[in-house]
Amino acid sequence: MTSHEPSRLAAVVAALRDRGYRCPDPTEADGPVVATGGDHPADGPDVPLSVERLRDVTPLTLASSVADAAHAGRAPVLVVDEWGLEAAHTILGDPFLLRGRVDGCRQFYSIPDRIALTDGRYACVRTDAEPQWREDSSTTTADDDRDRTGTDEPRLLLEADGSVLAVLAATELTCPGPEPDAFPYRYGRGADKRIHVFDRDREVGRYAGIAAMRENAYRPVAMPLLPEHHVRTGGRLARGVTLAVATADGIEFHRP
């Protein structure tokens, strides 16, 4: 697979050159290839393009790529494989960078980062189902087309099996992080190299590792992906993303 990576990006760059764009050779670019001065292949923004090859299509990689391009004043063009095209469409389409929206409330993707607490341990819950983050309806607006709420400090609910396990203000996710009592459980690795799990009052279990902890239904809490925490500037450019995929018939450009 690695041997094909440069050729995919090079093929997209060549297709853009055919449309009048000026682009450096991909092997000479330090980071994304910047393309200027051409005819956008999918009726996107009339600004320079930031052309980047994505090997992993995840909510976090997509959010990071579109945010970086928009912050630099460029419209993102993301080169993906055919197998990743549908996932990229889902994540970057409507609602943008959101898992969904129900009754005006945003539902968030989770990212690999764990939530660190102010005592040096990590947030944990106990449930058989995978917890999901959503927005509290009290901080939403009536405009379902918006991907932000009526406040810069929405309340977030962590739910599983129909129960609310934790409630946080979005601002608590930034450094220094939530207080230990924000979650019903927390965990950390002790001097004995084992994982120690605590409730709000005492230690409730010791495990050889995260997998053993999860087998007893204790689950680390993943950070929610809040679009406004990633795309801080250039929102219109970020939404002007184009997906490029190489097929047997040539290069196809898609707007999510």
PDB file of C-alpha atoms in Angstrom, residues 114-118 121-126 131 133 156-159 165-169 172-173 177-187 198-201 219-224:
ATOM      1  CA  ARG A 114      -9.090  10.180  27.191  1.00  0.00           C
ATOM      2  CA  ILE A 115     -10.376  12.778  29.635  1.00  0.00           C
ATOM      3  CA  ALA A 116      -7.716  13.666  32.190  1.00  0.00           C
ATOM      4  CA  LEU A 117      -8.933  14.875  35.584  1.00  0.00           C
ATOM      5  CA  THR A 118      -7.330  17.476  37.810  1.00  0.00           C
ATOM      6  CA  ARG A 121      -6.298  10.250  36.975  1.00  0.00           C
ATOM      7  CA  TYR A 122      -8.669   9.610  34.056  1.00  0.00           C
ATOM      8  CA  ALA A 123     -12.450   9.625  33.768  1.00  0.00           C
ATOM      9  CA  CYS A 124     -14.254   6.306  33.852  1.00  0.00           C
ATOM     10  CA  VAL A 125     -17.830   4.997  33.863  1.00  0.00           C
ATOM     11  CA  ARG A 126     -19.349   1.593  34.472  1.00  0.00           C
ATOM     12  CA  PRO A 131     -21.067   5.631  26.137  1.00  0.00           C
ATOM     13  CA  TRP A 133     -21.821  12.187  24.052  1.00  0.00           C
ATOM     14  CA  LEU A 156     -22.664  17.922  27.412  1.00  0.00           C
ATOM     15  CA  LEU A 157     -24.309  14.687  28.498  1.00  0.00           C
ATOM     16  CA  LEU A 158     -22.562  11.308  28.532  1.00  0.00           C
ATOM     17  CA  GLU A 159     -25.141   8.550  28.089  1.00  0.00           C
ATOM     18  CA  LEU A 165     -23.633   9.017  33.407  1.00  0.00           C
ATOM     19  CA  ALA A 166     -22.037  12.478  33.546  1.00  0.00           C
ATOM     20  CA  VAL A 167     -22.833  16.119  32.799  1.00  0.00           C
ATOM     21  CA  LEU A 168     -20.132  18.626  31.840  1.00  0.00           C
ATOM     22  CA  ALA A 169     -19.817  22.142  30.533  1.00  0.00           C
ATOM     23  CA  GLU A 172     -14.399  21.740  31.368  1.00  0.00           C
ATOM     24  CA  LEU A 173     -12.846  19.648  28.606  1.00  0.00           C
ATOM     25  CA  GLY A 177      -9.790  19.365  32.873  1.00  0.00           C
ATOM     26  CA  PRO A 178     -12.781  18.330  34.995  1.00  0.00           C
ATOM     27  CA  GLU A 179     -12.667  17.813  38.732  1.00  0.00           C
ATOM     28  CA  PRO A 180     -12.558  14.169  39.902  1.00  0.00           C
ATOM     29  CA  ASP A 181     -16.174  14.182  41.093  1.00  0.00           C
ATOM     30  CA  ALA A 182     -17.451  15.082  37.612  1.00  0.00           C
ATOM     31  CA  PHE A 183     -17.543  11.338  36.800  1.00  0.00           C
ATOM     32  CA  PRO A 184     -18.747   8.397  38.886  1.00  0.00           C
ATOM     33  CA  TYR A 185     -15.395   6.609  38.540  1.00  0.00           C
ATOM     34  CA  ARG A 186     -11.787   7.391  37.735  1.00  0.00           C
ATOM     35  CA  TYR A 187      -8.683   5.300  37.160  1.00  0.00           C
ATOM     36  CA  PHE A 198     -11.892   4.526  42.248  1.00  0.00           C
ATOM     37  CA  ASP A 199     -15.424   5.719  42.837  1.00  0.00           C
ATOM     38  CA  ARG A 200     -15.979   9.106  44.449  1.00  0.00           C
ATOM     39  CA  ASP A 201     -15.058   7.731  47.882  1.00  0.00           C
ATOM     40  CA  ARG A 219     -14.856   1.962  30.518  1.00  0.00           C
ATOM     41  CA  PRO A 220     -12.446   4.866  29.985  1.00  0.00           C
ATOM     42  CA  VAL A 221     -14.291   7.973  28.825  1.00  0.00           C
ATOM     43  CA  ALA A 222     -13.324   9.180  25.348  1.00  0.00           C
ATOM     44  CA  MET A 223     -13.182  12.886  24.564  1.00  0.00           C
ATOM     45  CA  PRO A 224     -16.057  14.183  22.405  1.00  0.00           C
TER      46      PRO A 224
END
